[in-house]
CSV table of C-alpha atoms in Angstrom, one decimal:
chain,number,residue,atom,x,y,z
A,1,UNK,CA,-31.0,4.1,6.8
A,2,UNK,CA,-29.2,4.7,10.1
A,3,UNK,CA,-26.6,2.0,9.3
A,4,UNK,CA,-26.2,3.4,5.8
A,5,UNK,CA,-25.3,6.8,7.3
A,6,UNK,CA,-22.8,5.2,9.6
A,7,UNK,CA,-21.2,3.3,6.8
A,8,UNK,CA,-21.1,6.1,4.3
A,9,UNK,CA,-19.8,8.6,6.8
A,10,UNK,CA,-17.1,6.3,8.1
A,11,UNK,CA,-15.8,5.4,4.6
A,12,UNK,CA,-16.0,8.6,2.7
A,13,UNK,CA,-17.0,11.7,4.8
A,14,UNK,CA,-15.0,11.1,8.0
A,15,UNK,CA,-12.4,8.8,6.5
A,16,UNK,CA,-10.4,7.5,9.4
A,17,UNK,CA,-7.0,8.3,7.8
A,18,UNK,CA,-7.7,11.3,5.6
A,19,UNK,CA,-10.0,13.2,7.9
A,20,UNK,CA,-9.6,11.8,11.5
A,21,UNK,CA,-5.8,11.3,11.2
A,22,UNK,CA,-5.7,7.8,12.8
A,23,UNK,CA,-3.4,5.1,11.5
A,24,UNK,CA,-1.0,7.4,9.8
A,25,UNK,CA,2.0,5.2,10.6
A,26,UNK,CA,0.9,2.2,8.6
A,27,UNK,CA,-0.6,4.5,6.0
A,28,UNK,CA,2.9,6.0,5.3
A,29,UNK,CA,4.8,2.8,6.1
A,30,UNK,CA,3.2,0.0,4.2
A,31,UNK,CA,1.9,1.9,1.2
A,32,UNK,CA,4.8,1.4,-1.3
A,33,UNK,CA,3.2,-1.7,-3.0
A,34,UNK,CA,-0.5,-2.4,-3.7
A,35,UNK,CA,-0.2,-6.0,-2.7
A,36,UNK,CA,1.2,-5.3,0.8
A,37,UNK,CA,-1.4,-2.5,1.2
A,38,UNK,CA,-4.1,-5.0,0.5
A,39,UNK,CA,-2.7,-7.5,3.1
A,40,UNK,CA,-2.5,-4.8,5.7
A,41,UNK,CA,-6.1,-3.7,5.0
A,42,UNK,CA,-7.3,-7.3,5.5
A,43,UNK,CA,-5.6,-7.6,8.8
A,44,UNK,CA,-6.9,-4.3,10.0
A,45,UNK,CA,-10.5,-5.2,9.0
A,46,UNK,CA,-10.3,-8.4,11.0
A,47,UNK,CA,-8.6,-7.0,14.1
A,48,UNK,CA,-10.5,-3.7,14.2
A,49,UNK,CA,-13.9,-5.3,14.2
A,50,UNK,CA,-12.9,-7.9,16.8
A,51,UNK,CA,-11.2,-5.3,19.0
A,52,UNK,CA,-14.2,-2.9,18.9
A,53,UNK,CA,-16.6,-5.7,19.9
A,54,UNK,CA,-14.3,-6.9,22.7
A,55,UNK,CA,-13.7,-3.5,24.1
A,56,UNK,CA,-17.4,-2.7,23.9
A,57,UNK,CA,-18.1,-5.7,26.2
A,58,UNK,CA,-15.2,-4.7,28.5
A,59,UNK,CA,-16.6,-1.2,28.9
A,60,UNK,CA,-20.2,-2.3,29.4
A,61,UNK,CA,-19.8,-5.3,31.7
A,62,UNK,CA,-16.5,-4.6,33.5
A,63,UNK,CA,-15.5,-1.0,33.6
A,64,UNK,CA,-19.0,0.6,34.1
A,65,UNK,CA,-20.3,-1.9,36.7
A,66,UNK,CA,-17.1,-1.7,38.8
A,67,UNK,CA,-17.0,2.1,38.4
A,68,UNK,CA,-13.4,2.1,37.1
A,69,UNK,CA,-13.9,3.9,33.8
A,70,UNK,CA,-10.7,6.0,34.4
A,71,UNK,CA,-8.8,2.7,33.7
A,72,UNK,CA,-10.2,2.7,30.2
A,73,UNK,CA,-6.9,3.5,28.4
A,74,UNK,CA,-4.9,0.9,30.3
A,75,UNK,CA,-7.7,-1.8,29.9
A,76,UNK,CA,-8.2,-1.2,26.2
A,77,UNK,CA,-4.6,-1.2,25.2
A,78,UNK,CA,-4.0,-4.4,27.2
A,79,UNK,CA,-7.0,-6.1,25.6
A,80,UNK,CA,-6.0,-5.0,22.1
A,81,UNK,CA,-2.3,-6.2,22.6
A,82,UNK,CA,-3.5,-9.6,24.0
A,83,UNK,CA,-6.1,-9.9,21.2
A,84,UNK,CA,-3.6,-9.3,18.5
A,85,UNK,CA,-1.3,-12.0,20.0
A,86,UNK,CA,-4.2,-14.5,20.3
A,87,UNK,CA,-5.4,-13.9,16.8
A,88,UNK,CA,-1.8,-14.5,15.6
A,89,UNK,CA,-1.5,-17.8,17.4
A,90,UNK,CA,-5.0,-19.0,16.5
A,91,UNK,CA,-4.6,-18.0,12.8
A,92,UNK,CA,-1.2,-19.9,12.6
A,93,UNK,CA,-2.9,-23.1,13.9
A,94,UNK,CA,-6.3,-22.9,12.1
A,95,UNK,CA,-5.6,-21.3,8.8
A,96,UNK,CA,-1.9,-21.3,7.7
A,97,UNK,CA,-2.8,-19.8,4.3
A,98,UNK,CA,-4.5,-16.7,5.9
A,99,UNK,CA,-1.6,-16.5,8.3
A,100,UNK,CA,0.8,-16.4,5.4
A,101,UNK,CA,-1.1,-13.5,3.9
A,102,UNK,CA,-1.7,-11.4,7.1
A,103,UNK,CA,0.9,-12.8,9.6
A,104,UNK,CA,3.6,-10.2,9.2
A,105,UNK,CA,1.2,-7.3,9.6
A,106,UNK,CA,-0.3,-8.5,12.9
A,107,UNK,CA,2.4,-7.4,15.3
A,108,UNK,CA,2.4,-4.0,13.6
A,109,UNK,CA,-1.3,-3.6,14.4
A,110,UNK,CA,-0.8,-3.3,18.2
A,111,UNK,CA,0.6,0.1,17.9
A,112,UNK,CA,-1.8,1.2,15.1
A,113,UNK,CA,-3.7,4.0,16.8
A,114,UNK,CA,-6.6,3.4,14.4
A,115,UNK,CA,-7.6,0.3,16.4
A,116,UNK,CA,-7.6,2.0,19.8
A,117,UNK,CA,-9.1,5.1,18.3
A,118,UNK,CA,-12.1,3.3,16.9
A,119,UNK,CA,-12.6,1.5,20.2
A,120,UNK,CA,-12.6,4.9,22.0
A,121,UNK,CA,-14.9,6.5,19.3
A,122,UNK,CA,-17.4,3.7,19.8
A,123,UNK,CA,-17.6,4.4,23.5
A,124,UNK,CA,-17.8,8.2,22.9
A,125,UNK,CA,-20.6,7.8,20.3
A,126,UNK,CA,-22.7,5.5,22.6
A,127,UNK,CA,-23.2,2.9,19.9
A,128,UNK,CA,-25.1,-0.4,20.6
A,129,UNK,CA,-23.5,-3.7,19.7
A,130,UNK,CA,-24.7,-3.9,16.0
A,131,UNK,CA,-23.8,-0.3,15.4
A,132,UNK,CA,-20.4,-1.0,16.9
A,133,UNK,CA,-19.8,-3.9,14.5
A,134,UNK,CA,-21.0,-1.8,11.5
A,135,UNK,CA,-19.0,1.3,12.5
A,136,UNK,CA,-15.7,-0.7,13.1
A,137,UNK,CA,-16.0,-2.6,9.8
A,138,UNK,CA,-16.9,0.5,7.8
A,139,UNK,CA,-13.9,2.4,9.3
A,140,UNK,CA,-11.6,-0.6,8.4
A,141,UNK,CA,-13.0,-0.5,4.9
A,142,UNK,CA,-12.3,3.3,4.8
A,143,UNK,CA,-8.8,2.6,6.0
A,144,UNK,CA,-8.3,-0.1,3.3
A,145,UNK,CA,-9.7,2.2,0.5
A,146,UNK,CA,-7.4,5.1,1.4
A,147,UNK,CA,-4.4,2.8,1.8
A,148,UNK,CA,-4.8,0.9,-1.4
A,149,UNK,CA,-5.5,4.1,-3.5
A,150,UNK,CA,-2.5,5.7,-1.9
A,151,UNK,CA,-0.3,2.7,-2.7
A,152,UNK,CA,-1.4,2.8,-6.3
A,153,UNK,CA,-0.5,6.4,-6.6
A,154,UNK,CA,2.9,5.8,-4.9
A,155,UNK,CA,3.7,3.0,-7.3
A,156,UNK,CA,3.3,5.4,-10.2
A,157,UNK,CA,5.2,8.2,-8.4
A,158,UNK,CA,8.3,6.0,-8.3
A,159,UNK,CA,8.7,6.4,-12.0
A,160,UNK,CA,9.0,10.2,-11.9
A,161,UNK,CA,12.0,12.5,-11.2
A,162,UNK,CA,11.5,14.4,-7.9
A,163,UNK,CA,13.7,17.0,-6.3
A,164,UNK,CA,16.0,15.4,-3.7
A,165,UNK,CA,14.6,17.2,-0.7
A,166,UNK,CA,11.1,16.2,-1.6
A,167,UNK,CA,11.9,12.4,-2.0
A,168,UNK,CA,10.2,10.0,0.4
A,169,UNK,CA,8.0,11.4,3.2
A,170,UNK,CA,7.4,15.0,1.9
A,171,UNK,CA,6.0,13.9,-1.5
A,172,UNK,CA,4.0,11.1,0.1
A,173,UNK,CA,2.5,13.6,2.6
A,174,UNK,CA,1.6,16.1,-0.2
A,175,UNK,CA,0.0,13.2,-2.2
A,176,UNK,CA,-2.0,12.3,0.9
A,177,UNK,CA,-3.0,15.9,1.3
A,178,UNK,CA,-4.3,16.0,-2.3
A,179,UNK,CA,-6.3,12.8,-1.6
A,180,UNK,CA,-7.8,14.3,1.5
A,181,UNK,CA,-8.8,17.3,-0.5
A,182,UNK,CA,-10.5,15.0,-3.0
A,183,UNK,CA,-12.3,13.2,-0.2
A,184,UNK,CA,-13.6,16.5,1.1
A,185,UNK,CA,-15.8,16.5,-1.9
A,186,UNK,CA,-18.0,14.0,0.0
A,187,UNK,CA,-18.5,16.3,3.0
A,188,UNK,CA,-22.1,17.5,3.4
A,189,UNK,CA,-23.6,14.4,1.8
A,190,UNK,CA,-24.5,12.8,5.1
B,1,UNK,CA,29.1,17.3,30.1
B,2,UNK,CA,29.6,17.2,26.4
B,3,UNK,CA,27.9,13.9,26.2
B,4,UNK,CA,24.9,15.3,28.0
B,5,UNK,CA,24.6,18.2,25.6
B,6,UNK,CA,25.0,15.8,22.6
B,7,UNK,CA,22.3,13.4,23.9
B,8,UNK,CA,19.9,16.3,24.4
B,9,UNK,CA,20.6,18.0,21.1
B,10,UNK,CA,20.2,14.8,19.0
B,11,UNK,CA,16.5,14.8,19.7
B,12,UNK,CA,16.1,18.3,18.4
B,13,UNK,CA,17.9,18.2,15.1
B,14,UNK,CA,19.8,15.1,14.1
B,15,UNK,CA,17.1,12.6,15.2
B,16,UNK,CA,14.1,14.9,15.4
B,17,UNK,CA,11.1,12.5,16.0
B,18,UNK,CA,8.9,14.2,13.4
B,19,UNK,CA,11.1,15.6,10.7
B,20,UNK,CA,13.7,12.8,10.6
B,21,UNK,CA,12.3,9.7,12.3
B,22,UNK,CA,8.7,10.2,11.3
B,23,UNK,CA,7.3,8.9,14.5
B,24,UNK,CA,4.1,9.9,16.2
B,25,UNK,CA,2.4,11.2,13.0
B,26,UNK,CA,-1.2,10.9,14.1
B,27,UNK,CA,-1.2,13.6,16.8
B,28,UNK,CA,1.2,15.6,14.7
B,29,UNK,CA,-1.4,15.9,12.0
B,30,UNK,CA,-4.5,15.7,14.1
B,31,UNK,CA,-4.2,18.4,16.7
B,32,UNK,CA,-2.0,21.1,15.0
B,33,UNK,CA,-4.8,23.3,13.7
B,34,UNK,CA,-3.4,26.1,16.0
B,35,UNK,CA,0.0,26.7,17.6
B,36,UNK,CA,-1.4,26.5,21.1
B,37,UNK,CA,-2.9,23.0,20.5
B,38,UNK,CA,0.4,21.8,19.0
B,39,UNK,CA,2.3,23.2,22.0
B,40,UNK,CA,-0.1,21.6,24.5
B,41,UNK,CA,0.0,18.2,22.7
B,42,UNK,CA,3.8,18.4,22.6
B,43,UNK,CA,4.1,19.1,26.3
B,44,UNK,CA,1.7,16.4,27.3
B,45,UNK,CA,3.6,13.9,25.2
B,46,UNK,CA,6.9,15.1,26.7
B,47,UNK,CA,5.5,14.6,30.2
B,48,UNK,CA,4.5,11.0,29.4
B,49,UNK,CA,7.9,10.4,27.7
B,50,UNK,CA,10.0,11.6,30.7
B,51,UNK,CA,7.8,9.7,33.2
B,52,UNK,CA,7.9,6.5,31.3
B,53,UNK,CA,11.7,6.8,30.6
B,54,UNK,CA,12.4,7.3,34.3
B,55,UNK,CA,10.4,4.3,35.5
B,56,UNK,CA,11.6,2.0,32.7
B,57,UNK,CA,15.2,2.9,33.3
B,58,UNK,CA,14.8,2.2,37.0
B,59,UNK,CA,13.0,-1.1,36.4
B,60,UNK,CA,15.2,-2.3,33.5
B,61,UNK,CA,16.9,-5.1,35.5
B,62,UNK,CA,13.6,-6.2,37.0
B,63,UNK,CA,11.5,-6.6,33.9
B,64,UNK,CA,12.0,-10.0,32.2
B,65,UNK,CA,13.2,-9.6,28.6
B,66,UNK,CA,10.3,-11.8,27.3
B,67,UNK,CA,7.5,-9.7,28.6
B,68,UNK,CA,9.2,-6.3,28.3
B,69,UNK,CA,6.9,-4.8,25.6
B,70,UNK,CA,3.6,-5.5,27.5
B,71,UNK,CA,5.3,-4.2,30.7
B,72,UNK,CA,6.5,-1.0,28.9
B,73,UNK,CA,2.9,-0.5,27.5
B,74,UNK,CA,1.4,-0.7,31.0
B,75,UNK,CA,3.9,1.8,32.4
B,76,UNK,CA,3.2,4.2,29.5
B,77,UNK,CA,-0.6,3.7,29.8
B,78,UNK,CA,-0.4,4.6,33.5
B,79,UNK,CA,1.3,7.9,32.8
B,80,UNK,CA,-1.1,8.6,30.0
B,81,UNK,CA,-4.0,8.1,32.4
B,82,UNK,CA,-2.3,10.5,34.9
B,83,UNK,CA,-1.9,13.2,32.2
B,84,UNK,CA,-5.4,12.5,30.9
B,85,UNK,CA,-7.0,13.1,34.3
B,86,UNK,CA,-4.8,16.1,35.2
B,87,UNK,CA,-5.5,17.9,31.9
B,88,UNK,CA,-9.2,17.2,32.4
B,89,UNK,CA,-9.0,18.8,35.9
B,90,UNK,CA,-6.7,21.8,35.2
B,91,UNK,CA,-6.9,22.6,31.5
B,92,UNK,CA,-10.5,21.7,30.4
B,93,UNK,CA,-10.4,23.8,27.3
B,94,UNK,CA,-7.2,22.2,26.0
B,95,UNK,CA,-8.6,18.8,27.0
B,96,UNK,CA,-11.7,19.3,24.9
B,97,UNK,CA,-9.6,20.4,21.9
B,98,UNK,CA,-7.2,17.5,22.0
B,99,UNK,CA,-10.0,15.0,22.7
B,100,UNK,CA,-9.3,11.5,21.6
B,101,UNK,CA,-5.6,12.2,20.9
B,102,UNK,CA,-4.8,12.3,24.7
B,103,UNK,CA,-5.6,8.6,25.3
B,104,UNK,CA,-3.9,7.9,22.0
B,105,UNK,CA,-0.6,9.1,23.4
B,106,UNK,CA,-0.3,5.5,24.6
B,107,UNK,CA,0.2,4.2,21.0
B,108,UNK,CA,2.6,7.0,20.0
B,109,UNK,CA,5.4,5.0,18.6
B,110,UNK,CA,7.9,7.7,19.7
B,111,UNK,CA,7.4,6.8,23.4
B,112,UNK,CA,7.6,3.0,23.0
B,113,UNK,CA,10.5,3.5,20.7
B,114,UNK,CA,12.5,5.5,23.3
B,115,UNK,CA,11.6,3.0,26.0
B,116,UNK,CA,12.8,0.0,23.9
B,117,UNK,CA,15.7,1.8,22.2
B,118,UNK,CA,17.1,3.9,25.0
B,119,UNK,CA,15.6,3.8,28.5
B,120,UNK,CA,15.9,0.0,28.8
B,121,UNK,CA,19.6,0.1,28.0
B,122,UNK,CA,20.9,3.3,29.6
B,123,UNK,CA,21.3,4.9,33.1
B,124,UNK,CA,18.5,6.8,34.8
B,125,UNK,CA,20.1,10.2,34.3
B,126,UNK,CA,20.9,9.7,30.6
B,127,UNK,CA,17.3,8.4,30.0
B,128,UNK,CA,15.9,11.6,31.5
B,129,UNK,CA,18.2,13.7,29.2
B,130,UNK,CA,17.2,11.6,26.2
B,131,UNK,CA,13.4,11.9,27.0
B,132,UNK,CA,13.8,15.7,27.5
B,133,UNK,CA,15.7,16.1,24.2
B,134,UNK,CA,13.2,14.0,22.2
B,135,UNK,CA,10.3,15.6,23.9
B,136,UNK,CA,11.6,19.1,23.1
B,137,UNK,CA,12.2,18.1,19.5
B,138,UNK,CA,8.6,16.8,19.3
B,139,UNK,CA,7.2,19.9,20.9
B,140,UNK,CA,9.2,22.2,18.7
B,141,UNK,CA,8.1,20.4,15.6
B,142,UNK,CA,4.4,20.4,16.7
B,143,UNK,CA,4.5,24.1,17.6
B,144,UNK,CA,6.1,24.9,14.3
B,145,UNK,CA,3.5,23.0,12.3
B,146,UNK,CA,0.7,24.5,14.4
B,147,UNK,CA,2.1,28.0,13.9
B,148,UNK,CA,2.5,27.5,10.1
B,149,UNK,CA,-1.1,26.3,9.8
B,150,UNK,CA,-2.5,28.9,12.1
B,151,UNK,CA,-0.7,31.8,10.5
B,152,UNK,CA,-1.7,30.9,7.0
B,153,UNK,CA,-5.1,29.4,7.8
B,154,UNK,CA,-6.6,31.8,10.2
B,155,UNK,CA,-4.2,34.8,10.1
B,156,UNK,CA,-3.4,34.6,13.8
B,157,UNK,CA,-0.5,33.4,16.0
B,158,UNK,CA,-1.3,31.8,19.5
B,159,UNK,CA,-4.8,33.3,19.0
B,160,UNK,CA,-3.5,36.8,18.4
B,161,UNK,CA,-5.2,38.0,15.3
B,162,UNK,CA,-3.0,40.1,13.0
B,163,UNK,CA,-5.0,40.4,9.9
B,164,UNK,CA,-8.2,42.5,9.9
B,165,UNK,CA,-11.5,40.8,10.7
B,166,UNK,CA,-13.1,39.2,7.6
B,167,UNK,CA,-10.0,39.4,5.3
B,168,UNK,CA,-9.4,36.2,3.3
B,169,UNK,CA,-6.9,33.6,4.6
B,170,UNK,CA,-5.8,30.2,3.3
B,171,UNK,CA,-8.5,28.4,5.1
B,172,UNK,CA,-7.3,25.3,3.3
B,173,UNK,CA,-4.4,24.9,5.9
B,174,UNK,CA,-6.8,24.4,8.8
B,175,UNK,CA,-8.6,21.6,6.9
B,176,UNK,CA,-7.4,18.0,7.0
B,177,UNK,CA,-5.9,18.1,3.5
B,178,UNK,CA,-3.8,21.2,4.5
B,179,UNK,CA,-2.3,19.3,7.5
B,180,UNK,CA,-0.7,16.7,5.2
B,181,UNK,CA,0.6,19.3,2.8
B,182,UNK,CA,1.9,21.7,5.5
B,183,UNK,CA,3.8,18.9,7.1
B,184,UNK,CA,5.1,17.7,3.7
B,185,UNK,CA,6.4,21.3,3.0
B,186,UNK,CA,8.0,21.6,6.4
B,187,UNK,CA,9.8,18.2,6.1
B,188,UNK,CA,11.0,19.2,2.6
B,189,UNK,CA,12.4,22.5,4.0
B,190,UNK,CA,14.1,20.6,6.8
B,191,UNK,CA,15.7,18.2,4.4
B,192,UNK,CA,16.9,21.2,2.2
B,193,UNK,CA,18.4,22.9,5.2
B,194,UNK,CA,20.2,19.7,6.3
B,195,UNK,CA,21.5,19.3,2.8
B,196,UNK,CA,22.8,23.0,2.6
B,197,UNK,CA,24.4,22.8,6.1
B,198,UNK,CA,26.3,19.6,4.9
B,199,UNK,CA,27.7,21.3,1.8
């Protein structure tokens, strides 16, 4: 039940994009086609879970014992940047097919604040290891859900006539606002 | 002198980080529930931006090209840690409000973008001007968005209440959905103004 609460809350109630405002750059940047949105979601699912677990260990076995928690930001961003590079190299060698699908999204993920954000939220919420994995994966699924739905709407939006000053970012933001409004319907459930 | 003014001004209007370049969207939407939070976030980001631009511009010949991005990230992360600790010590209320978005300044694409695109190629003095201009543009945009949301959403401006207690306001603009829509409206207005000034 406890895990169900974490999952439901991360995907619907406190959706990482629409309610916590993390990962807005890829949300606006790679949401013009459903296929690229799906690729990005896969890469985020993979890296976010891995990064949350690795930073959990860094915090627990390195930063706290050495009493250097104030170096958290520097340590985490370095670990995430290295991790993304490693994943890219390993994936290229081990599974070229998967690399083909996710490869171009991996460098973009380093500066995706959702990854660092989830790592920091895990520490803030005092989760244990299993909760960390569940929380990170659920947040990644929430990101994927929002991104793919949004890409679907934007594909349709391309077909309509829009005033010149509303084209591009403004109409995308207003669409995202309406989606956030729809997701607010879930609040109060958990 | 003209060049200095031009470099400073470009960050405010022509290449405004939020309205034109669309960089650093997460804090823009996340912490602009009130004008004061927007201003605080803008100033914190500007401090990091000026600091990192100074150091990167000084070290531009020392940092090897191949590892420049990790090096930039460490420099930025150090300044973010400084800001994080100072805000915690001197402005605890603002620190609570901004929360997770302070460490997240490190992944603000605006800062890495200026490091890579400007400070690593230009002189120290011009890098400071560039950072100050971009920082001002960012702060102005955040404060505008914060004011817009605070005035409509809670009927106050910098916490000064100007509608009677208990009267209805557009609470929607304080909620997450309102953040997206408010920013969408502001960018559309900015585009319209640019278009009119060109004609």
